[in-house]
Coordinates of C-alpha atoms and ligand atoms in Angstrom, one line a residue:
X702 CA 10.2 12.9 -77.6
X703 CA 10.7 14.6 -74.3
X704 CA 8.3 13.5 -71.1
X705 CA 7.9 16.7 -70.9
X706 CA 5.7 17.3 -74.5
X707 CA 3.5 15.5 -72.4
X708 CA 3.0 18.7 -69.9
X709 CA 3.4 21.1 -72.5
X710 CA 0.6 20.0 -75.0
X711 CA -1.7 19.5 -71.8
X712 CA -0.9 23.3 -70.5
X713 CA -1.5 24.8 -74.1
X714 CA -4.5 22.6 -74.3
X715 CA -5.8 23.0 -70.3
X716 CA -4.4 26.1 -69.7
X717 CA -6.5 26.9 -66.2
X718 CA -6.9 23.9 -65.7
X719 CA -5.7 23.2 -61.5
X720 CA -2.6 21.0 -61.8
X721 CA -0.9 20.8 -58.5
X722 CA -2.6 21.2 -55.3
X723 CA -1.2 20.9 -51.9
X724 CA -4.1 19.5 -49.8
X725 CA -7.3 21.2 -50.8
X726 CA -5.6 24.3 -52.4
X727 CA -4.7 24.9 -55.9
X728 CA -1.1 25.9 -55.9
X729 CA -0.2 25.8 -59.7
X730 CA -2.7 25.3 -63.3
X731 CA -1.3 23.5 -65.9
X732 CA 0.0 26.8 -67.6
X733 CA 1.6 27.7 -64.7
X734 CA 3.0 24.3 -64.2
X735 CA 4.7 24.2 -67.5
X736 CA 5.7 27.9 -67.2
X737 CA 7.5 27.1 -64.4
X738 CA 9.2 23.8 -65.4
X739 CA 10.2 25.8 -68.5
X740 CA 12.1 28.1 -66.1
X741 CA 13.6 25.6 -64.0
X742 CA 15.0 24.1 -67.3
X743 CA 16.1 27.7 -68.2
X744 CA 17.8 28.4 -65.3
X745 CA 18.7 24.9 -65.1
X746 CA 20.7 25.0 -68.5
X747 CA 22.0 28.8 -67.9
X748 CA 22.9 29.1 -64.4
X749 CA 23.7 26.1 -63.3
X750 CA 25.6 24.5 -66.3
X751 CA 23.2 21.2 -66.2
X752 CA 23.4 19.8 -69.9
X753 CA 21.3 17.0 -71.9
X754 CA 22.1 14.0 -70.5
X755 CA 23.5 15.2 -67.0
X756 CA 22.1 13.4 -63.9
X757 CA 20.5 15.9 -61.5
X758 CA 19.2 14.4 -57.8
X759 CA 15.7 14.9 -55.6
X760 CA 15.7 14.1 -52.6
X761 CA 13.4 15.8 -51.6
X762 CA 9.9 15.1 -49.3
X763 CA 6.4 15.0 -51.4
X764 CA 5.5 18.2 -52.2
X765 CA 4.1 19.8 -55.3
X766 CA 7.3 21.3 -56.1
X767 CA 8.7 18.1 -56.5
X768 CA 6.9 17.5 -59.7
X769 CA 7.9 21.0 -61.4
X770 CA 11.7 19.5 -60.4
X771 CA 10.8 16.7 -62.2
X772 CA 9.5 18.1 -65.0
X773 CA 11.8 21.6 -65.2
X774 CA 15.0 18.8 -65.0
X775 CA 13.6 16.8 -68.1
X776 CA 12.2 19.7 -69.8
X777 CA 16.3 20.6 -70.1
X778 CA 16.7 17.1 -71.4
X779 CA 18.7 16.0 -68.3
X780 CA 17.6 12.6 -66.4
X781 CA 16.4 12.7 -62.7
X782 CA 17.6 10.9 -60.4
X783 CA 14.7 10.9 -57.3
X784 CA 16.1 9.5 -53.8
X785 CA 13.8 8.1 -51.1
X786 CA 13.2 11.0 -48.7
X787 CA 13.2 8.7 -46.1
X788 CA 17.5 7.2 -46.8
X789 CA 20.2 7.9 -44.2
X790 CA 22.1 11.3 -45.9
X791 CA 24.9 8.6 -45.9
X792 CA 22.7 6.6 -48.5
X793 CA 21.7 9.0 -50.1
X794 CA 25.3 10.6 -51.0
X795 CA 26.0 7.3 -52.1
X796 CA 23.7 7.3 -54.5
X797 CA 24.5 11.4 -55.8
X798 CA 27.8 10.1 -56.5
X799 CA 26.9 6.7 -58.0
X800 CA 24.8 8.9 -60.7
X801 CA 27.6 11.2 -60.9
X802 CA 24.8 14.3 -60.3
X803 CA 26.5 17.5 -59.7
X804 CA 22.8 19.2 -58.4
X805 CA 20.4 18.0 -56.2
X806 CA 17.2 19.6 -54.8
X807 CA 16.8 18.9 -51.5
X808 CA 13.8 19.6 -48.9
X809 CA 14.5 22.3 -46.2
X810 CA 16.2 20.5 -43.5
X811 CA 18.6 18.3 -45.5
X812 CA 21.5 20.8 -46.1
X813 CA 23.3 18.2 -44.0
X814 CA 24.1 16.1 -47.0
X815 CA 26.4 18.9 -48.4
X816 CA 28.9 17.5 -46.1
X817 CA 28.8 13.8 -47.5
X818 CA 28.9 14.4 -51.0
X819 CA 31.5 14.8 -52.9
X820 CA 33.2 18.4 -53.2
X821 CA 31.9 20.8 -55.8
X822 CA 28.1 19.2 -55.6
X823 CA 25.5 21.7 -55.0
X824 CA 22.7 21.2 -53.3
X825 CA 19.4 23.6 -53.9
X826 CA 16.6 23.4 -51.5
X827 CA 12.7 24.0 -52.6
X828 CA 11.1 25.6 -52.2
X829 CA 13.8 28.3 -50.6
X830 CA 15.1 31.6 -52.0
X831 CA 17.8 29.8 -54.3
X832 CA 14.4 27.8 -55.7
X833 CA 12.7 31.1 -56.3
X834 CA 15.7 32.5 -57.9
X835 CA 15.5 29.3 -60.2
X836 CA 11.7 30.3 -61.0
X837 CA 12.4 33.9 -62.1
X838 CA 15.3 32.9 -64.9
X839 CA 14.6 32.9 -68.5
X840 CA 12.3 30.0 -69.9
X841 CA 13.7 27.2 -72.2
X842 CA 10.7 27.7 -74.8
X843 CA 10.8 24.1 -75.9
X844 CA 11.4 21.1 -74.4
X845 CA 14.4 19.5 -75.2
X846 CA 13.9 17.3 -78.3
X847 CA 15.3 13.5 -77.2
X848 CA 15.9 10.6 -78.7
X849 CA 13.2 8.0 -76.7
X850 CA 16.5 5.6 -75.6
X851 CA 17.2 8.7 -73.9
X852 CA 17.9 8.4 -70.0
X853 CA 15.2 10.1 -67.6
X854 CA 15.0 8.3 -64.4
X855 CA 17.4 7.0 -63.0
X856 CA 15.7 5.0 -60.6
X857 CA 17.7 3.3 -57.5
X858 CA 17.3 -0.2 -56.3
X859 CA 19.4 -2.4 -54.2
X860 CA 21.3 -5.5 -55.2
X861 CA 21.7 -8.5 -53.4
X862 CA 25.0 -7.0 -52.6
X863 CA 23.5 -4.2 -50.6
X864 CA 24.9 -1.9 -52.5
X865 CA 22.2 0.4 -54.6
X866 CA 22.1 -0.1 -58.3
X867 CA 20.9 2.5 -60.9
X868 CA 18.1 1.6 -63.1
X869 CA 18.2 2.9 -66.5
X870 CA 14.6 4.1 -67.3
X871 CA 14.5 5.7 -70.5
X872 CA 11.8 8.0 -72.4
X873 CA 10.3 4.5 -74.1
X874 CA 10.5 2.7 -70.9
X875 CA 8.1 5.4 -69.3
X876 CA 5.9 5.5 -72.2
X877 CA 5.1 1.5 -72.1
X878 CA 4.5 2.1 -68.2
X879 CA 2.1 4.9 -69.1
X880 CA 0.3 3.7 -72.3
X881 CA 0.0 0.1 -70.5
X882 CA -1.7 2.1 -67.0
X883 CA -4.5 3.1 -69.8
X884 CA -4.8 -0.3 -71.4
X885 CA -4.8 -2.9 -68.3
X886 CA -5.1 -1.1 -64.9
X887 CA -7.7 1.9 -65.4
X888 CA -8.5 5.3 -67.5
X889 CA -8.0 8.3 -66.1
X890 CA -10.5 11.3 -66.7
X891 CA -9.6 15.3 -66.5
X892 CA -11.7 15.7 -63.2
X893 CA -9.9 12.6 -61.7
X894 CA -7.0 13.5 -58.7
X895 CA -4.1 11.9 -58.5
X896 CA -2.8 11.2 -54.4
X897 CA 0.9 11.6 -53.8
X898 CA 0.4 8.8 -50.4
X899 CA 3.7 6.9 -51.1
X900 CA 7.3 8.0 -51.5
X901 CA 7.6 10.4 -55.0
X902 CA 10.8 8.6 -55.6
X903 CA 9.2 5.6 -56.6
X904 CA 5.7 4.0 -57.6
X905 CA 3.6 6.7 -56.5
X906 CA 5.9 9.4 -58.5
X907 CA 6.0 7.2 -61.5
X908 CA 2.6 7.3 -61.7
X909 CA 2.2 10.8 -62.5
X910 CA 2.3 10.7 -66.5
X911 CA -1.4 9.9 -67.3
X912 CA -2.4 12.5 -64.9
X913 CA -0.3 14.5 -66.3
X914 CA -1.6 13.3 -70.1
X915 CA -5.4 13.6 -69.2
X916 CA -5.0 17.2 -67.8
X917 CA -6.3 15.4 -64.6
X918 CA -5.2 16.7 -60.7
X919 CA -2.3 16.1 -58.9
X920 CA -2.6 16.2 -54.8
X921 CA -0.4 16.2 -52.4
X922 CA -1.2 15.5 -48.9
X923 CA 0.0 18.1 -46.4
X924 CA 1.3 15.5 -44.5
X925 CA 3.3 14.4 -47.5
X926 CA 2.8 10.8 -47.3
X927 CA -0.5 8.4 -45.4
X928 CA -2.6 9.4 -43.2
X929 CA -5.8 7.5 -43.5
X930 CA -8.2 10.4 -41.9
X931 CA -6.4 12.9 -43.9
X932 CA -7.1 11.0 -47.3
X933 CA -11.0 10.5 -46.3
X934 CA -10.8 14.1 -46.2
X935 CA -9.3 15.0 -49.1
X936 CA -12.0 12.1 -50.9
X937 CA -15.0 14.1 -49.4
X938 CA -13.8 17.4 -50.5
X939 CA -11.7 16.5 -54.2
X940 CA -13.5 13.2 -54.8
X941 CA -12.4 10.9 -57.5
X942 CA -9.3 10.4 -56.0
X943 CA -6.5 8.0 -57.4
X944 CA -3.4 6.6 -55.8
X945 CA -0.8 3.8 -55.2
X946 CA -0.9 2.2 -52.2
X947 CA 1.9 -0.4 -50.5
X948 CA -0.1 -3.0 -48.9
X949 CA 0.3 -1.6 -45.6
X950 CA -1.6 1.6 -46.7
X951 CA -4.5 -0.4 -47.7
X952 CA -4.3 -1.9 -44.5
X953 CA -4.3 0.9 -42.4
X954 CA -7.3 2.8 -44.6
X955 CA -9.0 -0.9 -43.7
X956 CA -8.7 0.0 -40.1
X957 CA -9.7 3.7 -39.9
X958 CA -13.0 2.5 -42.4
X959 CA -13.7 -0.4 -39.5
X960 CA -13.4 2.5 -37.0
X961 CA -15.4 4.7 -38.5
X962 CA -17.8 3.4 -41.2
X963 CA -15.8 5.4 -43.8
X964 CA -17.1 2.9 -47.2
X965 CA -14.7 4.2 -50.0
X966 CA -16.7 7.2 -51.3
X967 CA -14.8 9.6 -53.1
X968 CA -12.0 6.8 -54.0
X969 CA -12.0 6.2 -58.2
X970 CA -8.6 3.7 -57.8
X971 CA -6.6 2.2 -55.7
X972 CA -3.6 0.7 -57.5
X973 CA -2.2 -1.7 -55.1
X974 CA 1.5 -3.5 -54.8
X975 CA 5.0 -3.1 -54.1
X976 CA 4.6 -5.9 -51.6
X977 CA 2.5 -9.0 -50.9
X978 CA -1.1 -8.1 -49.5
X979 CA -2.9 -10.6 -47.7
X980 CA -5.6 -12.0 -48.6
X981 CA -8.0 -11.8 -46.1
X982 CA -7.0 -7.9 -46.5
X983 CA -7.6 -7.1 -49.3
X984 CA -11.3 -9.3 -49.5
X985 CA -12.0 -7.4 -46.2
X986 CA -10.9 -4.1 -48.6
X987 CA -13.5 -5.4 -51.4
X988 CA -16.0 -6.1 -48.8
X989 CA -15.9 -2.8 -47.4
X990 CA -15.6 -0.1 -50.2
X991 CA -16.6 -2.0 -53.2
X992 CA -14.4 -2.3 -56.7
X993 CA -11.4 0.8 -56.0
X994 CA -8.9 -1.4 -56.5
X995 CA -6.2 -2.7 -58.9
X996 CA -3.6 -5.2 -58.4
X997 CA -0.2 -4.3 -60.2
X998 CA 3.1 -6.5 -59.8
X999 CA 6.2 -4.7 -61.4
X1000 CA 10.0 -3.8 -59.9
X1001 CA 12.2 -1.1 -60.9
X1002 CA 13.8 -2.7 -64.0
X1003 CA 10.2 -3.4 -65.6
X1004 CA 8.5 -0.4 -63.8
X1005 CA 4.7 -0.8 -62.2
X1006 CA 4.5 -3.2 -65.7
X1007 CA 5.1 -6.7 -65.0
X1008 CA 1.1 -8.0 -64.2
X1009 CA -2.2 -6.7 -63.4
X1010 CA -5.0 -7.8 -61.5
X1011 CA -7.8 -5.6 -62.9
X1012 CA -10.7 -4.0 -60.6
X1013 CA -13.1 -6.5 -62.3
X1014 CA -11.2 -9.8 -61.3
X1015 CA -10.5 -7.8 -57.8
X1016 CA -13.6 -7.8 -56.9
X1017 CA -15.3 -10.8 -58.9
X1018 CA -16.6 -13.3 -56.7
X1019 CA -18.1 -15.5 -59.3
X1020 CA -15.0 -17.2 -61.0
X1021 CA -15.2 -20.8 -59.0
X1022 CA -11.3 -20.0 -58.8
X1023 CA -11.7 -16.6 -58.0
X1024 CA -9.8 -17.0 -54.5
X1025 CA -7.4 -18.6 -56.5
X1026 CA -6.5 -15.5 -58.8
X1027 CA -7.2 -13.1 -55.8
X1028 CA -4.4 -14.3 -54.4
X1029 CA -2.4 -13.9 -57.5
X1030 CA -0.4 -11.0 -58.8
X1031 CA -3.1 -11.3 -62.2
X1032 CA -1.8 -11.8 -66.2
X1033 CA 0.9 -9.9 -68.2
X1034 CA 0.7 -6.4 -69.2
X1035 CA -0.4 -5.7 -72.2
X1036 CA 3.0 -4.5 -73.5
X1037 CA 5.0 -7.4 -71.9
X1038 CA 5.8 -11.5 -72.1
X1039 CA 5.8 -13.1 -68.6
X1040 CA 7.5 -16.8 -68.7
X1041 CA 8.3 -18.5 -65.4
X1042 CA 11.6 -20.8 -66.3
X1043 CA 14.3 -23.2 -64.8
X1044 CA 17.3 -21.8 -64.0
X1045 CA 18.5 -22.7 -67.8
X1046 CA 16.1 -20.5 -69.0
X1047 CA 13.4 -22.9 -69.7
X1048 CA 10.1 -22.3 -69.9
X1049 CA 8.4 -24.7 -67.5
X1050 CA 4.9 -26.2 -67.1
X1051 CA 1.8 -24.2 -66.0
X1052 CA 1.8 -24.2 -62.0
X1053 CA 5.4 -25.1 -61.9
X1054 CA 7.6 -22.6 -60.0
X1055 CA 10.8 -20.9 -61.3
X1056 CA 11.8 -17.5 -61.9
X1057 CA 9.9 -14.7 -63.3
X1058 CA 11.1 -13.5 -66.9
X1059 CA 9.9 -10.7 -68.4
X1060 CA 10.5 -8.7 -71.9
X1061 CA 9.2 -5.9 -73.5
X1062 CA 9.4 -1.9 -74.0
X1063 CA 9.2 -1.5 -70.4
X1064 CA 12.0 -3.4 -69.4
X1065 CA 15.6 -1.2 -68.7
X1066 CA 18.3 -1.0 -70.7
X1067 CA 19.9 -1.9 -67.9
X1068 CA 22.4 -0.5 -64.8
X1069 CA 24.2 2.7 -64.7
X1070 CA 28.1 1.9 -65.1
X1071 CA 26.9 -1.8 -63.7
X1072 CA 27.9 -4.0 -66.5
X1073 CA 28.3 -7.4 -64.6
X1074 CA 24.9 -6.6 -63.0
X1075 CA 23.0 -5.5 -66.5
X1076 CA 24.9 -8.9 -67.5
X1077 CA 23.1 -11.3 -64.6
X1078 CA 19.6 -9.3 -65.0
X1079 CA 19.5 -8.7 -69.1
X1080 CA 19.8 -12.5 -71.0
X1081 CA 18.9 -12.8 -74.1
X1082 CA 16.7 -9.8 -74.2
X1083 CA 15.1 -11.3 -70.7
X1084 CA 15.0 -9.4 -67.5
X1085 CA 15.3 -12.0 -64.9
X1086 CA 13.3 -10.4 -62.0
X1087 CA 14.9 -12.8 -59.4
X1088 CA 11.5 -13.1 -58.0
X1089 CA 9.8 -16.8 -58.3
X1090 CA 6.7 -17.5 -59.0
X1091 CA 4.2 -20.3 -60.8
X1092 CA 1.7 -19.3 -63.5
X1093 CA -1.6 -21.4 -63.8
X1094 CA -3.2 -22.5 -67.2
X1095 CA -5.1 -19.9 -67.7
X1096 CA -2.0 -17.1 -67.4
X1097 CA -2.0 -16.0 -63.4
X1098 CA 1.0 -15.5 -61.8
X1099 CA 1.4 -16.6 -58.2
X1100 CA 4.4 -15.0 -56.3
X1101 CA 5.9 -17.9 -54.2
X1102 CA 8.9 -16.4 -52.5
X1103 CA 12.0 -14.2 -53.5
X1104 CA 14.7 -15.1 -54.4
X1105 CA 16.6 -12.0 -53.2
X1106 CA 16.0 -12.6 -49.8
X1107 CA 14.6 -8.4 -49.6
X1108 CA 12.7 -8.2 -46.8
X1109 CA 9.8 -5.9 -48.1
X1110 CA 8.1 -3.8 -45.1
X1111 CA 5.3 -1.0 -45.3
X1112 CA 5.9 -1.4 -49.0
X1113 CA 9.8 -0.6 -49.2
X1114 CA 12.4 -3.0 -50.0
X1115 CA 15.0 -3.8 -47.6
X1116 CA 18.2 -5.4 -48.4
X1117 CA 19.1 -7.6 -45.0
X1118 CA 22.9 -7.5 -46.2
X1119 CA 23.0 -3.3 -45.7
X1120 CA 21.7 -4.1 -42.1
X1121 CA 24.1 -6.7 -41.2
X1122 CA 27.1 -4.8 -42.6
X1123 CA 26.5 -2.2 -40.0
X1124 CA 26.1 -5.2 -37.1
X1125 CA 28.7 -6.4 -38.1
X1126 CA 30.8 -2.8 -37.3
X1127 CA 30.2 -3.4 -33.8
X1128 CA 33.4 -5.2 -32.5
X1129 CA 31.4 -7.5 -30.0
X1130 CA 29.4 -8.7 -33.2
X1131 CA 30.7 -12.0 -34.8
X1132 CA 28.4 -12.5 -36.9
X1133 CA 25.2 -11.2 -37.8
X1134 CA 22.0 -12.1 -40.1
X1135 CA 18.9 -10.0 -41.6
X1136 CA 15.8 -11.8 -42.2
X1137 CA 11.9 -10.6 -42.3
X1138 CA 9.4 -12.0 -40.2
X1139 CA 5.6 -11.8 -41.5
X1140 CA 3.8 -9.1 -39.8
X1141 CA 0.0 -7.8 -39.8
X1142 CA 1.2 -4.4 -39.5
X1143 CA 4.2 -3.9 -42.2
X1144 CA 4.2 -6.9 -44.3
X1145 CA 7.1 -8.0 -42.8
X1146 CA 9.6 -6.9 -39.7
X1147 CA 13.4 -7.0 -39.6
X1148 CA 14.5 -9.6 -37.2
X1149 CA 18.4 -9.8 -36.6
X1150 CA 20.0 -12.8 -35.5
X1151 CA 23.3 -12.0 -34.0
X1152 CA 26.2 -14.1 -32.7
X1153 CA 28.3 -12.3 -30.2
X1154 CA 32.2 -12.4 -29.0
X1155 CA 32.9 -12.8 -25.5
X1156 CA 31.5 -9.5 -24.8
X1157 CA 27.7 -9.7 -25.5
X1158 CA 26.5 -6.3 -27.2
X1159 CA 23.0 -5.5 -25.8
X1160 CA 20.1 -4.9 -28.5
X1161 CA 20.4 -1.2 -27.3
X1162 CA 23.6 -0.8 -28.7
X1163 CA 23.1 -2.2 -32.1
X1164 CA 19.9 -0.1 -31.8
X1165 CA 21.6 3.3 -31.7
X1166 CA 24.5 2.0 -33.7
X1167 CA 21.7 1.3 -36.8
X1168 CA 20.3 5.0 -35.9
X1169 CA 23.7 6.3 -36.8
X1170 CA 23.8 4.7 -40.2
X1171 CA 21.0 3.7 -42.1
X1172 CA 17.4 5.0 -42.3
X1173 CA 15.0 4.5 -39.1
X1174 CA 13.0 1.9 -41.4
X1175 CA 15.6 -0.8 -41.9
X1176 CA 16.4 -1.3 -38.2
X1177 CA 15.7 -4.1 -37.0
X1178 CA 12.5 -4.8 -35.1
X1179 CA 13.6 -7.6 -32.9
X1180 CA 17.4 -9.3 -31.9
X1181 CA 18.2 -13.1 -31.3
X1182 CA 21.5 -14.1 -30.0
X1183 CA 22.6 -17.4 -30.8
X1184 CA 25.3 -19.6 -30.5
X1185 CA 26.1 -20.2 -34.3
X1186 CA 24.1 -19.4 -37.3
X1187 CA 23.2 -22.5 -39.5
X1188 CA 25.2 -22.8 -42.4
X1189 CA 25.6 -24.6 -45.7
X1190 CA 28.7 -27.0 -46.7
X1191 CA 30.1 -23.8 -48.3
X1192 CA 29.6 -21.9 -45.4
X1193 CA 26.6 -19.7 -46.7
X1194 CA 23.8 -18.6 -43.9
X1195 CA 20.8 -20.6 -44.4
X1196 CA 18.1 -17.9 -43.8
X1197 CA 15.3 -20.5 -44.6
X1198 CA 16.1 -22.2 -41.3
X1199 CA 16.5 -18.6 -39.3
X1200 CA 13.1 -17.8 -41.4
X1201 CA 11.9 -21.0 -40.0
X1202 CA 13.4 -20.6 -36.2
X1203 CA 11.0 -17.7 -36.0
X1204 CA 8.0 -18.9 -37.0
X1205 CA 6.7 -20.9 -33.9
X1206 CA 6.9 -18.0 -31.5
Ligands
AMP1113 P1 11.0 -2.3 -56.4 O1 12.0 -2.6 -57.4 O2 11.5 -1.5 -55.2 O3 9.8 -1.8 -57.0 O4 10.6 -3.8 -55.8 C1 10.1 -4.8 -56.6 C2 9.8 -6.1 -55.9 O5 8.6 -5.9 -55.0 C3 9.4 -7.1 -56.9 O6 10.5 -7.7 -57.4 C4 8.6 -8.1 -56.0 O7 9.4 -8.9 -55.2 C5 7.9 -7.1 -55.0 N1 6.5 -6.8 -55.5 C6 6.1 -5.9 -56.4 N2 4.8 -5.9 -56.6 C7 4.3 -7.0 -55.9 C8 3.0 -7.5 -55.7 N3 1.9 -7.0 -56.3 N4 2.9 -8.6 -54.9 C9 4.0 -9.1 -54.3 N5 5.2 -8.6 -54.4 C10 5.4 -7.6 -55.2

């Protein structure tokens, strides 16, 4: 089947009922929704040449529009490809030309990619004219039947190597993701709203199906992303509002509700992860607007759907271990088998700490054009997650550490060696390395040890050189120079001691 059956049996069913809404106004019902990714695909398919199977790029800001992309590029049986809004154009042309898209819709204000991406790529802005033009071609009447190995997200990650990988997501993947939402981290009813808080691109945007399914609303902020007085609003006036939130979201709503006595009302769910969330947090969270929330673990190549903490173990206080499993990432999905293992493969003892394997419908079929990678990641049907963990007799899973060394702040992913490649462009930098340091605020910080030449650069330089390269978020937040770096007989950076240089002071 198509993921977009899913719109089009809700819009014949629920034609008037509101679909997307852009703050507090109704911008599209679910008729019009479906009419309009219909055209999209139309136009799509006729104009613009896109076929089944093409890639076609967003990277584009939270907006309402964003889902009819979504939904006009699968309705043509094409895959989307969604790029964080918030990527350096120079990341995000990488990526266009990784998936080999040919169109990408873009936000008003990024017309500057044109000039990185490779000639002959068009780039369509929405909304805008060309996007309007796009809305008044012919219809595709149907969905495009697919085959459910079919490709429809193409969702980028980052490797070890710095270099972004494409996860293959296809139509099954996204229906194990959605079916196991309803089975082990809540319901969704027609009158609930769905909250666009986080980046589109990733967990938040993922999350749309069971809206979508129940006939339910989808909001998105004007802002188009978190702003904690803006989403009391929107509670008050929508109510039984639903989102994803990175830790540092719940965080921040933690603050505005000390600062104003705001308790939770008009909040149905707050799916939580991404990142590790303190604990104090998120028993303060409990303690102050009752059972929203939802733990769920999950990375791109087993999407939102590797565990669950459900809202009743959240916020159950009567478990004598229940501080024990609050601080856990909860059991496996419904639709999944979590084993922690040796490096052999090996499943090892409860409370023993390896890596995290996982397998089931949810898990990728693997990179795009990345054999070697889908080799490392897929063995023997398991997806090795290269995060490690211990699970406890009774099934929770405990994240330790990560083995990735990804420096995870405000709930995005980080990859220190893409930050010290551009250090290292600086010809008074020797050598340079990324690690995170923990902070109240973003989860973690970038902190960049550097070793200079004769010429010291100052942290003002490597400041603006960053700003030239990557995206604002991944600079980092602090600079050390050192003498040497601590190494390894093989000459390989030992980060645990530069991890553990920082944590005195
Ligand atoms: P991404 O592929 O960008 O979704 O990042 C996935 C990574 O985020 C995982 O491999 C984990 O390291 C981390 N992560 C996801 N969910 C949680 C969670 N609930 N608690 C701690 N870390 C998490």
């Amino acid at each position: 089947m198509n993921l977009a059956d899913w719109l089009l049996r809700t819009a014949r069913r629920l034609p008037d009922a509101p679909a997307l809404m852009r703050g507090e106004s109704t911008v599209a019902t679910y008729w019009q929704f479906a009419e309009r990714a219909a055209r999209i695909a139309g136009s799509l398919r006729q104009v613009h040449g896109v076929a089944p199977g093409d890639r076609v790029g967003v990277f584009m800001a939270n907006s309402p529009e964003y889902l009819e992309v979504l939904y006009g590029i699968w309705w043509a049986g094409a895959a989307a490809v969604p790029i964080n809004h918030k990527l350096h154009p120079r990341e995000a042309a990488f990526i266009v030309e990784d998936a080999g898209a040919r169109l990408v819709f873009v936000s008003d204000g990024d017309e500057g990619l044109a000039q990185r991406v490779p000639e002959g790529t068009r780039l369509l802005t929405a909304p805008g004219a060309a996007y309007a033009a796009l809305l008044a071609g012919d219809p595709l009447p149907e969905p495009h039947a697919m085959a459910s190995d079919s490709l429809s997200w193409l969702f980028y990650t980052s490797g070890t190597t710095g270099r972004p990988k494409g996860v293959m997501l296809s139509v099954a993947n996204l229906q194990a993701m959605s079916f196991a939402y309803f089975v082990d981290v809540d319901d969704v009813r027609r009158d609930d709203a769905a909250l666009y808080a986080a980046p589109m691109s990733h967990g938040a945007g993922l999350y749309n199906f069971m809206h979508v399914m129940r006939g339910a609303r989808h909001v998105v902020p004007e802002s188009g992303g978190f702003d904690a007085a803006e989403i009391v609003r929107l509670a008050a006036s929508l109510g039984s509002l639903s989102f994803f939130a990175a830790p540092t979201m719940v965080r921040r709503l933690i603050q505005h509700a000390r600062a104003t006595g705001y308790d939770g009302e008009g909040i149905r769910t707050i799916v939580y992860g991404g990142g590790p969330m303190y604990l104090a947090d998120i028993e303060e969270a409990v303690s102050l607007f009752g059972p929203r929330f939802v733990q769920i673990y999950g990375q791109g190549e087993s999407p939102m759907t590797i565990t669950a903490l459900s809202r009743d173990l959240v916020s159950d206080r009567s478990h004598p271990r229940w501080r024990e499993r609050l601080g856990s990432v909860g059991t496996a999905q419904s639709c999944v088998e979590v084993r922690v293992a040796d490096g052999d493969g090996n499943t090892l003892p409860a409370g023993e700490s390896g890596e995290i394997l996982v397998r089931g419908p949810s898990v990728m079929a693997g990179y795009w054009q990345n054999a070697k990678a889908t080799a490392e990641a897929l063995r023997d049907g398991w997806l090795w997650t290269g995060d490690v963990g211990a699970m406890d007799a009774d099934g929770f899973l405990t994240l330790m550490d990560r083995s990735k060394d990804v420096i995870i702040s405000g709930g995005t992913n980080i990859y220190p060696r893409e930050v010290e490649e551009v250090l290292l462009r600086h010809p008074a930098v020797a050598e340079a390395s990324v690690v995170g340091r923990p902070s109240a605020e973003w989860g973690e910080e970038v902190v960049a040890f550097v070793v200079a030449q004769q010429d010291a650069p100052t942290a003002e330089e490597l400041d603006a050189l960053c700003r030239e390269e990557i995206a604002r978020f991944k600079r980092p937040k602090h600079y050390r120079f050192v003498e040497e770096l601590p190494k390894n007989n093989y000459g390989k950076v030992l980060k645990t001691e530069l991890r553990s240089l920082l944590e005195g002071n």
